[in-house]
Coordinates of C-alpha atoms in Angstrom, one line a residue:
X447 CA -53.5 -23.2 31.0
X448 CA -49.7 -23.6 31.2
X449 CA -47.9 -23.9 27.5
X450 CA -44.4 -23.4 26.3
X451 CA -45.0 -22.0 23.6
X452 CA -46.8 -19.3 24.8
X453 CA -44.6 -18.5 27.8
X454 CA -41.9 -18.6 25.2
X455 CA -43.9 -15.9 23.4
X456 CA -44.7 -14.0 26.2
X457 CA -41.2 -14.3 27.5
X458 CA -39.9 -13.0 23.6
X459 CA -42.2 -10.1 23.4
X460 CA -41.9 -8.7 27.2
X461 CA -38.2 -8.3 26.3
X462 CA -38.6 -6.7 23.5
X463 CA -41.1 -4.6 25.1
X464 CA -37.9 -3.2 27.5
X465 CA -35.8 -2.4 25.2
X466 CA -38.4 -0.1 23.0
X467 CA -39.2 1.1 26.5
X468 CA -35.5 2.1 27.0
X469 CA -34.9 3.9 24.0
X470 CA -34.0 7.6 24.3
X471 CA -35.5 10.3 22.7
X472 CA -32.5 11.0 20.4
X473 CA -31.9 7.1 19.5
X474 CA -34.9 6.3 17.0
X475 CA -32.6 7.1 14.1
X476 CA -29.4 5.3 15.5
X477 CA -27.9 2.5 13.4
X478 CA -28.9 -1.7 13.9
X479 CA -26.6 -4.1 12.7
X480 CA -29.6 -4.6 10.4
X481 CA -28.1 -2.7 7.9
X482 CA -30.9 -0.7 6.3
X483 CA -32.5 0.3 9.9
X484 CA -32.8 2.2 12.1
X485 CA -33.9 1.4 15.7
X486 CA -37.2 3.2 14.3
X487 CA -37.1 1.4 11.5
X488 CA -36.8 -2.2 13.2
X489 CA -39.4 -1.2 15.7
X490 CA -41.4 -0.8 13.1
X491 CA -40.9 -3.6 11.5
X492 CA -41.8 -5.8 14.8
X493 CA -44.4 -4.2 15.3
X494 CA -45.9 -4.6 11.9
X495 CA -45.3 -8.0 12.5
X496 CA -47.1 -8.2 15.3
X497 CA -50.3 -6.2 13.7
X498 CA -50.7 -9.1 11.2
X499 CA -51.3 -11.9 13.9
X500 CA -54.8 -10.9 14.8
X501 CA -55.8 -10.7 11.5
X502 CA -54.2 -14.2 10.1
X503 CA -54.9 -15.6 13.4
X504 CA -58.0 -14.7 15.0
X505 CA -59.9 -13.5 11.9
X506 CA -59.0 -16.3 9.2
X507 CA -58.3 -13.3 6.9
X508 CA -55.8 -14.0 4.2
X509 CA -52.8 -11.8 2.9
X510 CA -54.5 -10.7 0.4
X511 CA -57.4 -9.1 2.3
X512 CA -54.9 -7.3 4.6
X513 CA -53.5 -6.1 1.6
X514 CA -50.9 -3.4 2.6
X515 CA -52.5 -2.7 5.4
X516 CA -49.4 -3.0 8.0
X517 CA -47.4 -1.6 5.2
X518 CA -45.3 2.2 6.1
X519 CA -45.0 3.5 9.0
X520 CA -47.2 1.9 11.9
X521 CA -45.9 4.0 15.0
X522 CA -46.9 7.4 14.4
X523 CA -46.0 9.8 17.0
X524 CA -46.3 7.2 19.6
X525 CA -43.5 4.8 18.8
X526 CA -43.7 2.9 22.6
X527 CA -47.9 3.0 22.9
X528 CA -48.0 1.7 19.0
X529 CA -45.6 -1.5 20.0
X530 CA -47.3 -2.0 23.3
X531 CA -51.3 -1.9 21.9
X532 CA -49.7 -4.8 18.8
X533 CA -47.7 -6.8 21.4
X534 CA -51.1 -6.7 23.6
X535 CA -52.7 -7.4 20.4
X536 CA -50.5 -10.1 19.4
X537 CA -50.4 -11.9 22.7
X538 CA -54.1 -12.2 23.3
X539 CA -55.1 -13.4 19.4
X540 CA -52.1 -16.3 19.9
X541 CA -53.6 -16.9 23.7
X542 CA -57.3 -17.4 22.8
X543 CA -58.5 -21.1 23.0
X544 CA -57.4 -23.4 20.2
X545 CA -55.5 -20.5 18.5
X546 CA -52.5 -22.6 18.4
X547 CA -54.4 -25.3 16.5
X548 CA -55.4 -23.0 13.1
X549 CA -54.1 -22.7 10.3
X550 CA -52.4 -19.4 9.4
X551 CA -52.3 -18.5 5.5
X552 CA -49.2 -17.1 5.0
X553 CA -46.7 -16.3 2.5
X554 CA -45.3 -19.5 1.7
X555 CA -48.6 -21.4 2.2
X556 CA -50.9 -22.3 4.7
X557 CA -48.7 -23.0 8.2
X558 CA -49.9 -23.9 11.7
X559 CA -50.4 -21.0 13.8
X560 CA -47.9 -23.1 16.4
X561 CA -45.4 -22.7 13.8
X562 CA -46.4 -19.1 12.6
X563 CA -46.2 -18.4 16.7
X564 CA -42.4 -19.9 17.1
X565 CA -41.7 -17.9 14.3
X566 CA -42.5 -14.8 16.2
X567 CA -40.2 -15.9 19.2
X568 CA -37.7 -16.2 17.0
X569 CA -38.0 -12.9 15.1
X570 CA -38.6 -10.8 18.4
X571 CA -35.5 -12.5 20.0
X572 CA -33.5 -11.8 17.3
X573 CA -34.2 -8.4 17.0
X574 CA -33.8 -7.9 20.6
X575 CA -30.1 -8.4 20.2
X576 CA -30.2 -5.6 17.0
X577 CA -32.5 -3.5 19.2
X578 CA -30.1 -3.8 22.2
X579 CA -27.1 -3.0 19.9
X580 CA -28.1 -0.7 18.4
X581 CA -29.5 1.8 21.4
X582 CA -26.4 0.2 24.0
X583 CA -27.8 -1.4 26.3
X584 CA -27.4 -5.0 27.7
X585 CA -27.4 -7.7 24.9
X586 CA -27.5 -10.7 27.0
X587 CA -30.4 -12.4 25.9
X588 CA -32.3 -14.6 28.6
X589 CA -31.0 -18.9 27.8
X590 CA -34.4 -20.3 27.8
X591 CA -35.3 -18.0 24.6
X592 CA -32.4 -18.7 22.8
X593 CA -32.3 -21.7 22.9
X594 CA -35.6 -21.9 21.8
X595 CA -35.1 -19.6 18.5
X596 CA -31.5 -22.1 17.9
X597 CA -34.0 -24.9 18.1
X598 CA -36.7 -22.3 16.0
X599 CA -34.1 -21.4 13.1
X600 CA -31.5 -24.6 12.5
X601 CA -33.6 -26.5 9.9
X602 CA -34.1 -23.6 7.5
X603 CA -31.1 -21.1 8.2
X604 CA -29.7 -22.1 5.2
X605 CA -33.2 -21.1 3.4
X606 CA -33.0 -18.0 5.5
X607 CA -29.7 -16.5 3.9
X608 CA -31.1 -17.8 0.3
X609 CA -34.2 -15.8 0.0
X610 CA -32.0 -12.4 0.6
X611 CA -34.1 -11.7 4.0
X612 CA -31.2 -12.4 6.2
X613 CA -27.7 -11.9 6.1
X614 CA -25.2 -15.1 5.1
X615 CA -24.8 -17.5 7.9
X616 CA -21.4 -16.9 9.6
X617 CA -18.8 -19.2 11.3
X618 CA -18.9 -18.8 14.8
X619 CA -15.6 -19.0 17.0
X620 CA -15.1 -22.3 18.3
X621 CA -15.9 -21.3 22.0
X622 CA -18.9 -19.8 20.9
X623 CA -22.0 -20.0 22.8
X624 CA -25.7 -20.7 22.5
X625 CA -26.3 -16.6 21.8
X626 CA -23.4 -16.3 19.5
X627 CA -24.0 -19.3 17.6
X628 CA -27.7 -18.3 16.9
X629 CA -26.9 -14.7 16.0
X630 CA -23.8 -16.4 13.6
X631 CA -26.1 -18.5 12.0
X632 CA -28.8 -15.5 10.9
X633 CA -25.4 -13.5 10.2
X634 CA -24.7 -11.1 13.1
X635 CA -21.2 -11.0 14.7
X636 CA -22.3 -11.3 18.9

């Protein structure tokens, strides 16, 4: 069963999957331009992010009952195996049939998981760019998936900046492109 949404997904987490794949031994405690992590640290965070989908969506469970769960540290000693079992994870519990169609209970309320799943794209694109950044490597990031998190992220950037979870929208440069006006508008300089 073809859907966009899912490629998109797929698409979103295979890249991120290369770049925790091409970080060096001695890079887990380099800088992001996520100013409080490390490339550890925003691995972790993904993939903590990714650990909650099977729970909201494939077992109906509620924030509540995960409790803190995800919370800490989530790679262990295995930083690449402990993204690539919650990508697997995450991938299959959005994939299963009528996953899309349920609704997720999340922080702000009760969201369809089609929303709760574009989300995702967004948030593994994005971090793609701080992951690429902040280990060196290539920070193009493929046009199909950025112009689905622009698309993703315009009607509540604003809302973004305002709950203190992302950085101030910037201006871009005039010439900017579709990348560099989607990392201005979640506050990164491309």
């Amino acid at each position: 069963m073809d859907n966009p949404l899912l490629d998109r997904h797929g698409e979103a987490l295979d890249l991120f999957t290369d770049r925790v794949h091409a970080v060096g031994a001695d890079q887990w405690g380099a800088s992001t331009p996520c100013t409080e992590w490390s490339v550890r640290d925003l691995v972790n965070h993904l993939t903590s992010e990714q650990l909650w989908v099977p729970a909201l969506v494939r077992e109906g469970r509620t924030m509540a009952e995960v409790g803190d769960a995800f919370d800490g540290d989530v790679l262990g000693d295995d930083p690449v195996a402990a993204w690539d079992r919650a990508a697997a994870a995450a991938r299959a519990a959005f994939g299963e049939r009528g996953a899309l169609d349920r609704p997720v209970p999340l922080s702000y309320g009760a969201t369809a998981a089609a929303a709760y799943c574009s989300q995702m794209v967004l948030d593994a694109v994005v971090h793609t760019w701080d992951l690429s950044r902040g280990i060196g490597v290539n920070e193009r990031l493929p046009g199909p998936l950025v112009d689905f998190a622009l698309e993703e992220v315009e009607p509540y950037a604003v809302s973004l900046s305002q709950s203190g979870l992302f950085d101030t929208p910037l201006d871009p440069p005039p010439d900017a492109d579709t990348q560099a006006r989607l990392l201005a508008m979640l506050g990164r300089e491309a």
